């Protein structure tokens, strides 16, 4: 059994990006810039945005965080988005989700210029990704694909079971794994809360991607010997003895599942660090105008 070290791979990729950015800067070019918009005080969102800002520093990018109170109106947010769309020094920007109830996430996401949508949430990017055109791919599935690539895990002809059908993880992951590509060329089954025989399906898997957001959902009796298990879960579970008062729990019961696996990602230190790095890669691609020219 081999543990997939997302933290190590993420550090390697950040160093690769940094080297490229320092070359650009040495040649007198401006640095790539990512802007994050955050609304309100949700703890997890604050942590994610702080992580993104830190990663920008590590990659040599310029970054800005625009903070708004919970009470901000949708019109004001849309006008900020219009300004960022027009700002030639901003290569990409993200609006951290979730947003307060009175703001339509869909309208906000659709207001972002697809060329700057480094989260890959705009329907134009989702559609382009789905049919295999160059696109910004949502960061978590892009990060998982990179882990599979760097660990040279064979996916061609394999049965991949994706647990979860969210627009930002399960659905794009299932799509990417089925595409004619490497990694890819898999036969994919997507399972969700209404799937009747999840255990039987998992027992036929070569690769399982668990992205349900249900702590310790995947147990040893659901996993065939030699499977590759990728754990996307990051649920905050209260823990009195933890420094921040909670622990991150994955969707996999790691201690009992790991001994059965050929490869497995831990939580933390598996998929999480790769997600942020994918956002950095997308920002560099936006700077280089690689996707839309
Ligand atoms: N909320 C949870 N994950 C994400 C993400 O990847 N991007 C944004 N913008 N919001 C999120």
PDB file of C-alpha atoms and ligand atoms in Angstrom:
ATOM      1  CA  UNK A   1       0.000   0.000   0.000  1.00  0.00           C
ATOM      2  CA  UNK A   2       1.316   3.405  -0.975  1.00  0.00           C
ATOM      3  CA  UNK A   3       0.098   6.684   0.478  1.00  0.00           C
ATOM      4  CA  UNK A   4      -0.387   9.364  -2.158  1.00  0.00           C
ATOM      5  CA  UNK A   5       1.415  12.405  -0.798  1.00  0.00           C
ATOM      6  CA  UNK A   6      -0.599  15.354  -2.093  1.00  0.00           C
ATOM      7  CA  UNK A   7       1.326  17.776   0.087  1.00  0.00           C
ATOM      8  CA  UNK A   8       4.640  16.770  -1.481  1.00  0.00           C
ATOM      9  CA  UNK A   9       3.325  16.856  -5.065  1.00  0.00           C
ATOM     10  CA  UNK A  10       1.665  20.226  -4.400  1.00  0.00           C
ATOM     11  CA  UNK A  11       4.973  21.633  -3.123  1.00  0.00           C
ATOM     12  CA  UNK A  12       6.740  20.350  -6.259  1.00  0.00           C
ATOM     13  CA  UNK A  13       4.177  21.953  -8.563  1.00  0.00           C
ATOM     14  CA  UNK A  14       4.290  25.257  -6.675  1.00  0.00           C
ATOM     15  CA  UNK A  15       8.090  25.252  -7.085  1.00  0.00           C
ATOM     16  CA  UNK A  16       7.662  24.614 -10.843  1.00  0.00           C
ATOM     17  CA  UNK A  17       5.193  27.508 -11.117  1.00  0.00           C
ATOM     18  CA  UNK A  18       7.431  29.783  -9.036  1.00  0.00           C
ATOM     19  CA  UNK A  19      10.438  29.081 -11.288  1.00  0.00           C
ATOM     20  CA  UNK A  20       8.403  29.983 -14.364  1.00  0.00           C
ATOM     21  CA  UNK A  21       7.036  33.168 -12.767  1.00  0.00           C
ATOM     22  CA  UNK A  22      10.476  34.303 -11.594  1.00  0.00           C
ATOM     23  CA  UNK A  23      11.746  33.872 -15.167  1.00  0.00           C
ATOM     24  CA  UNK A  24       8.897  36.056 -16.404  1.00  0.00           C
ATOM     25  CA  UNK A  25       9.612  38.678 -13.738  1.00  0.00           C
ATOM     26  CA  UNK A  26      13.344  38.619 -14.540  1.00  0.00           C
ATOM     27  CA  UNK A  27      12.429  39.307 -18.176  1.00  0.00           C
ATOM     28  CA  UNK A  28      10.549  42.434 -17.044  1.00  0.00           C
ATOM     29  CA  UNK A  29       7.042  40.986 -17.375  1.00  0.00           C
ATOM     30  CA  UNK A  30       4.316  41.589 -14.824  1.00  0.00           C
ATOM     31  CA  UNK A  31       3.400  38.783 -12.419  1.00  0.00           C
ATOM     32  CA  UNK A  32       0.174  36.774 -12.724  1.00  0.00           C
ATOM     33  CA  UNK A  33      -2.581  38.079 -10.468  1.00  0.00           C
ATOM     34  CA  UNK A  34      -5.450  36.212  -8.775  1.00  0.00           C
ATOM     35  CA  UNK A  35      -8.249  38.017  -6.936  1.00  0.00           C
ATOM     36  CA  UNK A  36     -10.579  36.305  -4.447  1.00  0.00           C
ATOM     37  CA  UNK A  37     -13.943  37.740  -3.432  1.00  0.00           C
ATOM     38  CA  UNK A  38     -15.284  36.599  -0.079  1.00  0.00           C
ATOM     39  CA  UNK A  39     -18.633  37.494   1.422  1.00  0.00           C
ATOM     40  CA  UNK A  40     -19.371  37.121   5.147  1.00  0.00           C
ATOM     41  CA  UNK A  41     -17.522  35.259   7.881  1.00  0.00           C
ATOM     42  CA  UNK A  42     -17.930  31.544   7.179  1.00  0.00           C
ATOM     43  CA  UNK A  43     -14.984  29.854   8.941  1.00  0.00           C
ATOM     44  CA  UNK A  44     -14.238  27.274   6.255  1.00  0.00           C
ATOM     45  CA  UNK A  45     -14.388  29.907   3.491  1.00  0.00           C
ATOM     46  CA  UNK A  46     -11.995  32.173   5.434  1.00  0.00           C
ATOM     47  CA  UNK A  47      -9.563  29.254   5.776  1.00  0.00           C
ATOM     48  CA  UNK A  48      -9.788  28.364   2.074  1.00  0.00           C
ATOM     49  CA  UNK A  49      -9.227  31.954   0.962  1.00  0.00           C
ATOM     50  CA  UNK A  50      -6.281  32.375   3.353  1.00  0.00           C
ATOM     51  CA  UNK A  51      -4.799  29.178   1.861  1.00  0.00           C
ATOM     52  CA  UNK A  52      -5.231  30.522  -1.663  1.00  0.00           C
ATOM     53  CA  UNK A  53      -3.553  33.816  -0.725  1.00  0.00           C
ATOM     54  CA  UNK A  54      -0.618  31.951   0.834  1.00  0.00           C
ATOM     55  CA  UNK A  55      -0.241  29.757  -2.259  1.00  0.00           C
ATOM     56  CA  UNK A  56      -0.201  32.866  -4.482  1.00  0.00           C
ATOM     57  CA  UNK A  57       2.747  34.162  -2.437  1.00  0.00           C
ATOM     58  CA  UNK A  58       4.544  30.830  -2.773  1.00  0.00           C
ATOM     59  CA  UNK A  59       4.041  30.874  -6.553  1.00  0.00           C
ATOM     60  CA  UNK A  60       5.267  34.472  -6.905  1.00  0.00           C
ATOM     61  CA  UNK A  61       1.795  35.724  -7.931  1.00  0.00           C
ATOM     62  CA  UNK A  62       0.203  39.012  -7.010  1.00  0.00           C
ATOM     63  CA  UNK A  63      -3.034  38.461  -5.083  1.00  0.00           C
ATOM     64  CA  UNK A  64      -5.858  40.455  -3.580  1.00  0.00           C
ATOM     65  CA  UNK A  65      -8.746  39.474  -1.343  1.00  0.00           C
ATOM     66  CA  UNK A  66     -11.864  41.624  -1.626  1.00  0.00           C
ATOM     67  CA  UNK A  67     -13.981  41.217   1.506  1.00  0.00           C
ATOM     68  CA  UNK A  68     -17.667  42.082   1.781  1.00  0.00           C
ATOM     69  CA  UNK A  69     -20.161  41.953   4.641  1.00  0.00           C
ATOM     70  CA  UNK A  70     -22.989  39.405   4.569  1.00  0.00           C
ATOM     71  CA  UNK A  71     -25.343  42.294   3.817  1.00  0.00           C
ATOM     72  CA  UNK A  72     -23.722  43.177   0.471  1.00  0.00           C
ATOM     73  CA  UNK A  73     -26.271  43.414  -2.345  1.00  0.00           C
ATOM     74  CA  UNK A  74     -26.144  41.265  -5.469  1.00  0.00           C
ATOM     75  CA  UNK A  75     -25.941  44.390  -7.664  1.00  0.00           C
ATOM     76  CA  UNK A  76     -22.838  45.601  -5.851  1.00  0.00           C
ATOM     77  CA  UNK A  77     -21.186  42.209  -6.227  1.00  0.00           C
ATOM     78  CA  UNK A  78     -22.053  42.124  -9.937  1.00  0.00           C
ATOM     79  CA  UNK A  79     -20.514  45.565 -10.419  1.00  0.00           C
ATOM     80  CA  UNK A  80     -17.276  44.414  -8.732  1.00  0.00           C
ATOM     81  CA  UNK A  81     -17.247  41.398 -11.073  1.00  0.00           C
ATOM     82  CA  UNK A  82     -17.723  43.666 -14.098  1.00  0.00           C
ATOM     83  CA  UNK A  83     -14.764  45.773 -12.932  1.00  0.00           C
ATOM     84  CA  UNK A  84     -12.544  42.682 -12.503  1.00  0.00           C
ATOM     85  CA  UNK A  85     -13.630  41.341 -15.916  1.00  0.00           C
ATOM     86  CA  UNK A  86     -12.338  44.582 -17.466  1.00  0.00           C
ATOM     87  CA  UNK A  87      -9.117  44.881 -15.443  1.00  0.00           C
ATOM     88  CA  UNK A  88      -6.247  43.779 -17.678  1.00  0.00           C
ATOM     89  CA  UNK A  89      -3.947  43.257 -14.708  1.00  0.00           C
ATOM     90  CA  UNK A  90      -6.283  40.672 -13.172  1.00  0.00           C
ATOM     91  CA  UNK A  91      -5.725  37.318 -14.870  1.00  0.00           C
ATOM     92  CA  UNK A  92      -8.276  35.337 -12.926  1.00  0.00           C
ATOM     93  CA  UNK A  93     -10.666  35.728 -10.026  1.00  0.00           C
ATOM     94  CA  UNK A  94     -12.920  33.600  -7.893  1.00  0.00           C
ATOM     95  CA  UNK A  95     -15.986  34.246  -5.789  1.00  0.00           C
ATOM     96  CA  UNK A  96     -15.757  31.992  -2.757  1.00  0.00           C
ATOM     97  CA  UNK A  97     -18.924  29.938  -2.289  1.00  0.00           C
ATOM     98  CA  UNK A  98     -21.318  29.596  -0.540  1.00  0.00           C
ATOM     99  CA  UNK A  99     -22.858  33.076  -0.822  1.00  0.00           C
ATOM    100  CA  UNK A 100     -25.615  34.416   1.480  1.00  0.00           C
ATOM    101  CA  UNK A 101     -29.180  33.335   0.603  1.00  0.00           C
ATOM    102  CA  UNK A 102     -30.203  36.692  -0.895  1.00  0.00           C
ATOM    103  CA  UNK A 103     -27.555  36.433  -3.631  1.00  0.00           C
ATOM    104  CA  UNK A 104     -27.980  34.117  -6.615  1.00  0.00           C
ATOM    105  CA  UNK A 105     -24.820  32.024  -6.961  1.00  0.00           C
ATOM    106  CA  UNK A 106     -25.806  31.170 -10.503  1.00  0.00           C
ATOM    107  CA  UNK A 107     -26.126  34.832 -11.569  1.00  0.00           C
ATOM    108  CA  UNK A 108     -22.806  35.628  -9.895  1.00  0.00           C
ATOM    109  CA  UNK A 109     -20.959  32.717 -11.545  1.00  0.00           C
ATOM    110  CA  UNK A 110     -22.460  33.528 -14.950  1.00  0.00           C
ATOM    111  CA  UNK A 111     -21.319  37.168 -14.622  1.00  0.00           C
ATOM    112  CA  UNK A 112     -17.664  36.089 -14.510  1.00  0.00           C
ATOM    113  CA  UNK A 113     -15.901  36.290 -17.873  1.00  0.00           C
ATOM    114  CA  UNK A 114     -15.171  32.607 -18.746  1.00  0.00           C
ATOM    115  CA  UNK A 115     -11.638  33.711 -19.702  1.00  0.00           C
ATOM    116  CA  UNK A 116     -11.039  34.719 -16.055  1.00  0.00           C
ATOM    117  CA  UNK A 117     -13.098  31.946 -14.452  1.00  0.00           C
ATOM    118  CA  UNK A 118     -10.133  30.069 -12.972  1.00  0.00           C
ATOM    119  CA  UNK A 119     -12.492  28.067 -10.716  1.00  0.00           C
ATOM    120  CA  UNK A 120     -14.016  26.570 -13.880  1.00  0.00           C
ATOM    121  CA  UNK A 121     -17.573  27.061 -12.581  1.00  0.00           C
ATOM    122  CA  UNK A 122     -18.995  29.089 -15.498  1.00  0.00           C
ATOM    123  CA  UNK A 123     -21.285  27.017 -17.764  1.00  0.00           C
ATOM    124  CA  UNK A 124     -19.023  27.856 -20.709  1.00  0.00           C
ATOM    125  CA  UNK A 125     -16.052  26.211 -18.991  1.00  0.00           C
ATOM    126  CA  UNK A 126     -18.153  23.304 -17.722  1.00  0.00           C
ATOM    127  CA  UNK A 127     -19.522  22.728 -21.232  1.00  0.00           C
ATOM    128  CA  UNK A 128     -16.140  22.995 -22.906  1.00  0.00           C
ATOM    129  CA  UNK A 129     -14.588  20.603 -20.381  1.00  0.00           C
ATOM    130  CA  UNK A 130     -17.441  18.144 -20.914  1.00  0.00           C
ATOM    131  CA  UNK A 131     -16.785  17.860 -24.649  1.00  0.00           C
ATOM    132  CA  UNK A 132     -13.008  17.814 -24.251  1.00  0.00           C
ATOM    133  CA  UNK A 133     -12.251  21.366 -25.441  1.00  0.00           C
ATOM    134  CA  UNK A 134      -9.586  23.469 -23.698  1.00  0.00           C
ATOM    135  CA  UNK A 135     -11.219  24.846 -20.535  1.00  0.00           C
ATOM    136  CA  UNK A 136     -10.582  25.783 -16.935  1.00  0.00           C
ATOM    137  CA  UNK A 137     -11.334  22.603 -15.031  1.00  0.00           C
ATOM    138  CA  UNK A 138     -12.718  22.748 -11.510  1.00  0.00           C
ATOM    139  CA  UNK A 139      -9.768  22.591  -9.105  1.00  0.00           C
ATOM    140  CA  UNK A 140     -10.500  19.407  -7.149  1.00  0.00           C
ATOM    141  CA  UNK A 141     -10.967  17.033 -10.116  1.00  0.00           C
ATOM    142  CA  UNK A 142      -8.030  18.709 -11.868  1.00  0.00           C
ATOM    143  CA  UNK A 143      -5.900  18.082  -8.762  1.00  0.00           C
ATOM    144  CA  UNK A 144      -6.958  14.424  -8.564  1.00  0.00           C
ATOM    145  CA  UNK A 145      -6.121  13.961 -12.242  1.00  0.00           C
ATOM    146  CA  UNK A 146      -2.663  15.405 -11.572  1.00  0.00           C
ATOM    147  CA  UNK A 147      -2.112  13.006  -8.640  1.00  0.00           C
ATOM    148  CA  UNK A 148      -3.085  10.024 -10.813  1.00  0.00           C
ATOM    149  CA  UNK A 149      -0.724  11.277 -13.516  1.00  0.00           C
ATOM    150  CA  UNK A 150       2.252  11.899 -11.240  1.00  0.00           C
ATOM    151  CA  UNK A 151       1.848   8.547  -9.470  1.00  0.00           C
ATOM    152  CA  UNK A 152       1.494   6.860 -12.886  1.00  0.00           C
ATOM    153  CA  UNK A 153      -1.708   5.129 -11.801  1.00  0.00           C
ATOM    154  CA  UNK A 154      -3.198   3.318 -14.791  1.00  0.00           C
ATOM    155  CA  UNK A 155      -6.800   4.323 -15.539  1.00  0.00           C
ATOM    156  CA  UNK A 156      -7.280   3.008 -19.085  1.00  0.00           C
ATOM    157  CA  UNK A 157      -9.992   0.341 -19.171  1.00  0.00           C
ATOM    158  CA  UNK A 158     -10.375   0.482 -15.384  1.00  0.00           C
ATOM    159  CA  UNK A 159     -13.683   0.727 -13.568  1.00  0.00           C
ATOM    160  CA  UNK A 160     -13.802   4.016 -11.646  1.00  0.00           C
ATOM    161  CA  UNK A 161     -16.567   4.511  -9.122  1.00  0.00           C
ATOM    162  CA  UNK A 162     -17.224   8.156  -8.246  1.00  0.00           C
ATOM    163  CA  UNK A 163     -19.254   8.646  -5.074  1.00  0.00           C
ATOM    164  CA  UNK A 164     -21.027  12.019  -5.265  1.00  0.00           C
ATOM    165  CA  UNK A 165     -22.604  14.048  -8.054  1.00  0.00           C
ATOM    166  CA  UNK A 166     -21.745  17.653  -7.130  1.00  0.00           C
ATOM    167  CA  UNK A 167     -21.156  20.128  -9.924  1.00  0.00           C
ATOM    168  CA  UNK A 168     -17.682  20.964  -8.659  1.00  0.00           C
ATOM    169  CA  UNK A 169     -16.299  17.485  -7.876  1.00  0.00           C
ATOM    170  CA  UNK A 170     -18.275  14.302  -8.637  1.00  0.00           C
ATOM    171  CA  UNK A 171     -19.772  15.232 -11.985  1.00  0.00           C
ATOM    172  CA  UNK A 172     -16.637  16.732 -13.595  1.00  0.00           C
ATOM    173  CA  UNK A 173     -14.503  13.918 -12.118  1.00  0.00           C
ATOM    174  CA  UNK A 174     -16.737  11.263 -13.675  1.00  0.00           C
ATOM    175  CA  UNK A 175     -16.638  13.082 -16.976  1.00  0.00           C
ATOM    176  CA  UNK A 176     -12.855  13.528 -17.026  1.00  0.00           C
ATOM    177  CA  UNK A 177     -12.139   9.909 -16.107  1.00  0.00           C
ATOM    178  CA  UNK A 178     -14.310   8.729 -18.994  1.00  0.00           C
ATOM    179  CA  UNK A 179     -12.646  10.976 -21.595  1.00  0.00           C
ATOM    180  CA  UNK A 180     -10.251   9.702 -24.242  1.00  0.00           C
ATOM    181  CA  UNK A 181      -7.134  10.858 -22.404  1.00  0.00           C
ATOM    182  CA  UNK A 182      -4.436   9.900 -19.911  1.00  0.00           C
ATOM    183  CA  UNK A 183      -5.526   9.761 -17.130  1.00  0.00           C
ATOM    184  CA  UNK A 184      -8.902   8.775 -18.537  1.00  0.00           C
ATOM    185  CA  UNK A 185     -10.270   6.021 -20.769  1.00  0.00           C
ATOM    186  CA  UNK A 186     -12.034   4.557 -17.736  1.00  0.00           C
ATOM    187  CA  UNK A 187     -15.451   3.003 -17.428  1.00  0.00           C
ATOM    188  CA  UNK A 188     -17.165   5.214 -14.869  1.00  0.00           C
ATOM    189  CA  UNK A 189     -20.056   4.668 -12.500  1.00  0.00           C
ATOM    190  CA  UNK A 190     -21.337   7.720 -10.633  1.00  0.00           C
ATOM    191  CA  UNK A 191     -23.137   6.917  -7.383  1.00  0.00           C
ATOM    192  CA  UNK A 192     -25.161   9.275  -5.178  1.00  0.00           C
ATOM    193  CA  UNK A 193     -27.572   9.362  -2.271  1.00  0.00           C
ATOM    194  CA  UNK A 194     -30.290   7.533  -4.240  1.00  0.00           C
ATOM    195  CA  UNK A 195     -28.044   4.727  -5.529  1.00  0.00           C
ATOM    196  CA  UNK A 196     -29.390   1.442  -4.199  1.00  0.00           C
ATOM    197  CA  UNK A 197     -26.428  -0.918  -4.185  1.00  0.00           C
ATOM    198  CA  UNK A 198     -23.397   1.283  -3.536  1.00  0.00           C
ATOM    199  CA  UNK A 199     -21.496  -1.444  -1.705  1.00  0.00           C
ATOM    200  CA  UNK A 200     -21.875  -3.960  -4.561  1.00  0.00           C
ATOM    201  CA  UNK A 201     -20.821  -1.330  -7.098  1.00  0.00           C
ATOM    202  CA  UNK A 202     -17.769  -0.306  -5.058  1.00  0.00           C
ATOM    203  CA  UNK A 203     -16.720  -3.952  -4.810  1.00  0.00           C
ATOM    204  CA  UNK A 204     -16.356  -4.008  -8.624  1.00  0.00           C
ATOM    205  CA  UNK A 205     -14.148  -0.869  -8.680  1.00  0.00           C
ATOM    206  CA  UNK A 206     -10.495  -0.518  -9.568  1.00  0.00           C
ATOM    207  CA  UNK A 207     -10.529   3.126  -8.460  1.00  0.00           C
ATOM    208  CA  UNK A 208     -12.926   4.765  -5.987  1.00  0.00           C
ATOM    209  CA  UNK A 209     -13.221   8.556  -5.669  1.00  0.00           C
ATOM    210  CA  UNK A 210     -15.185   9.380  -2.510  1.00  0.00           C
ATOM    211  CA  UNK A 211     -16.720  12.851  -2.716  1.00  0.00           C
ATOM    212  CA  UNK A 212     -19.949  12.679  -0.736  1.00  0.00           C
ATOM    213  CA  UNK A 213     -19.056  14.842   2.263  1.00  0.00           C
ATOM    214  CA  UNK A 214     -20.052  12.062   4.660  1.00  0.00           C
ATOM    215  CA  UNK A 215     -17.284  11.346   7.168  1.00  0.00           C
ATOM    216  CA  UNK A 216     -15.990   7.754   7.088  1.00  0.00           C
ATOM    217  CA  UNK A 217     -18.673   6.626   4.624  1.00  0.00           C
ATOM    218  CA  UNK A 218     -16.400   4.197   2.773  1.00  0.00           C
ATOM    219  CA  UNK A 219     -15.611   1.217   4.989  1.00  0.00           C
ATOM    220  CA  UNK A 220     -13.310  -1.781   4.427  1.00  0.00           C
ATOM    221  CA  UNK A 221     -16.168  -4.142   3.489  1.00  0.00           C
ATOM    222  CA  UNK A 222     -16.916  -1.901   0.459  1.00  0.00           C
ATOM    223  CA  UNK A 223     -13.381  -1.921  -0.960  1.00  0.00           C
ATOM    224  CA  UNK A 224     -11.869  -4.715  -3.075  1.00  0.00           C
ATOM    225  CA  UNK A 225      -8.265  -5.732  -2.458  1.00  0.00           C
ATOM    226  CA  UNK A 226      -5.784  -3.666  -4.454  1.00  0.00           C
ATOM    227  CA  UNK A 227      -8.137  -0.735  -5.159  1.00  0.00           C
ATOM    228  CA  UNK A 228      -6.980   2.857  -5.538  1.00  0.00           C
ATOM    229  CA  UNK A 229      -8.927   5.083  -3.134  1.00  0.00           C
ATOM    230  CA  UNK A 230      -9.094   8.875  -3.463  1.00  0.00           C
ATOM    231  CA  UNK A 231     -10.692  10.690  -0.528  1.00  0.00           C
ATOM    232  CA  UNK A 232     -12.141  14.136  -1.272  1.00  0.00           C
ATOM    233  CA  UNK A 233     -13.964  14.555   2.053  1.00  0.00           C
ATOM    234  CA  UNK A 234     -12.987  17.440   4.345  1.00  0.00           C
ATOM    235  CA  UNK A 235     -15.743  17.605   6.915  1.00  0.00           C
ATOM    236  CA  UNK A 236     -14.968  19.597  10.057  1.00  0.00           C
ATOM    237  CA  UNK A 237     -15.720  17.370  13.031  1.00  0.00           C
ATOM    238  CA  UNK A 238     -15.610  18.999  16.505  1.00  0.00           C
ATOM    239  CA  UNK A 239     -12.654  17.789  18.589  1.00  0.00           C
ATOM    240  CA  UNK A 240     -12.000  19.327  22.001  1.00  0.00           C
ATOM    241  CA  UNK A 241      -8.312  18.324  21.938  1.00  0.00           C
ATOM    242  CA  UNK A 242      -7.582  19.817  18.492  1.00  0.00           C
ATOM    243  CA  UNK A 243      -5.845  23.206  18.230  1.00  0.00           C
ATOM    244  CA  UNK A 244      -8.661  24.811  16.217  1.00  0.00           C
ATOM    245  CA  UNK A 245     -11.454  22.894  17.982  1.00  0.00           C
ATOM    246  CA  UNK A 246     -12.114  20.568  15.018  1.00  0.00           C
ATOM    247  CA  UNK A 247     -10.466  17.904  12.889  1.00  0.00           C
ATOM    248  CA  UNK A 248     -10.831  17.322   9.169  1.00  0.00           C
ATOM    249  CA  UNK A 249     -12.450  13.970   8.481  1.00  0.00           C
ATOM    250  CA  UNK A 250     -12.430  12.308   5.093  1.00  0.00           C
ATOM    251  CA  UNK A 251     -15.172  10.218   3.468  1.00  0.00           C
ATOM    252  CA  UNK A 252     -13.037   7.086   3.947  1.00  0.00           C
ATOM    253  CA  UNK A 253     -12.517   5.105   7.148  1.00  0.00           C
ATOM    254  CA  UNK A 254      -8.796   5.347   6.557  1.00  0.00           C
ATOM    255  CA  UNK A 255      -7.404   2.981   9.189  1.00  0.00           C
ATOM    256  CA  UNK A 256      -9.401  -0.024   8.023  1.00  0.00           C
ATOM    257  CA  UNK A 257      -9.497   0.780   4.278  1.00  0.00           C
ATOM    258  CA  UNK A 258      -5.809   1.661   3.763  1.00  0.00           C
ATOM    259  CA  UNK A 259      -4.401  -1.883   4.275  1.00  0.00           C
ATOM    260  CA  UNK A 260      -6.595  -3.142   1.396  1.00  0.00           C
ATOM    261  CA  UNK A 261      -5.487  -0.482  -1.093  1.00  0.00           C
ATOM    262  CA  UNK A 262      -2.723  -0.296  -3.663  1.00  0.00           C
ATOM    263  CA  UNK A 263      -2.812   3.509  -3.301  1.00  0.00           C
ATOM    264  CA  UNK A 264      -4.785   5.808  -1.002  1.00  0.00           C
ATOM    265  CA  UNK A 265      -4.923   9.549  -0.310  1.00  0.00           C
ATOM    266  CA  UNK A 266      -4.895  10.665   3.339  1.00  0.00           C
ATOM    267  CA  UNK A 267      -6.956  13.480   4.883  1.00  0.00           C
ATOM    268  CA  UNK A 268      -5.410  15.953   5.432  1.00  0.00           C
ATOM    269  CA  UNK A 269      -2.463  16.016   3.024  1.00  0.00           C
ATOM    270  CA  UNK A 270      -3.987  14.223   0.036  1.00  0.00           C
ATOM    271  CA  UNK A 271      -6.418  15.919  -2.332  1.00  0.00           C
ATOM    272  CA  UNK A 272      -6.721  19.200  -0.366  1.00  0.00           C
ATOM    273  CA  UNK A 273      -3.293  20.692  -1.162  1.00  0.00           C
ATOM    274  CA  UNK A 274      -3.730  19.703  -4.830  1.00  0.00           C
ATOM    275  CA  UNK A 275      -6.975  21.652  -5.100  1.00  0.00           C
ATOM    276  CA  UNK A 276      -5.287  24.948  -4.288  1.00  0.00           C
ATOM    277  CA  UNK A 277      -2.389  24.161  -6.611  1.00  0.00           C
ATOM    278  CA  UNK A 278      -4.833  23.538  -9.485  1.00  0.00           C
ATOM    279  CA  UNK A 279      -6.209  27.021  -8.954  1.00  0.00           C
ATOM    280  CA  UNK A 280      -2.657  28.389  -9.190  1.00  0.00           C
ATOM    281  CA  UNK A 281      -2.101  26.431 -12.425  1.00  0.00           C
ATOM    282  CA  UNK A 282      -5.343  27.772 -13.872  1.00  0.00           C
ATOM    283  CA  UNK A 283      -4.276  31.317 -12.970  1.00  0.00           C
ATOM    284  CA  UNK A 284      -0.949  30.839 -14.769  1.00  0.00           C
ATOM    285  CA  UNK A 285      -2.827  29.428 -17.790  1.00  0.00           C
ATOM    286  CA  UNK A 286      -5.088  32.506 -17.734  1.00  0.00           C
ATOM    287  CA  UNK A 287      -2.036  34.786 -17.615  1.00  0.00           C
ATOM    288  CA  UNK A 288      -0.528  32.965 -20.586  1.00  0.00           C
ATOM    289  CA  UNK A 289      -3.911  33.002 -22.375  1.00  0.00           C
ATOM    290  CA  UNK A 290      -3.533  29.267 -22.969  1.00  0.00           C
ATOM    291  CA  UNK A 291      -7.217  28.353 -22.918  1.00  0.00           C
ATOM    292  CA  UNK A 292      -8.974  31.031 -24.958  1.00  0.00           C
ATOM    293  CA  UNK A 293      -6.024  32.613 -26.831  1.00  0.00           C
TER     294      UNK A 293
HETATM  295  N1  LIG B   1     -16.339  26.619  -2.012  1.00  0.00           N
HETATM  296  C1  LIG B   1     -15.898  25.355  -1.799  1.00  0.00           C
HETATM  297  N2  LIG B   1     -14.972  25.031  -2.722  1.00  0.00           N
HETATM  298  C2  LIG B   1     -14.828  26.108  -3.513  1.00  0.00           C
HETATM  299  C3  LIG B   1     -13.991  26.382  -4.636  1.00  0.00           C
HETATM  300  O1  LIG B   1     -13.212  25.561  -5.111  1.00  0.00           O
HETATM  301  N3  LIG B   1     -14.122  27.620  -5.176  1.00  0.00           N
HETATM  302  C4  LIG B   1     -14.988  28.531  -4.696  1.00  0.00           C
HETATM  303  N4  LIG B   1     -15.073  29.723  -5.314  1.00  0.00           N
HETATM  304  N5  LIG B   1     -15.774  28.313  -3.661  1.00  0.00           N
HETATM  305  C5  LIG B   1     -15.673  27.104  -3.067  1.00  0.00           C
END
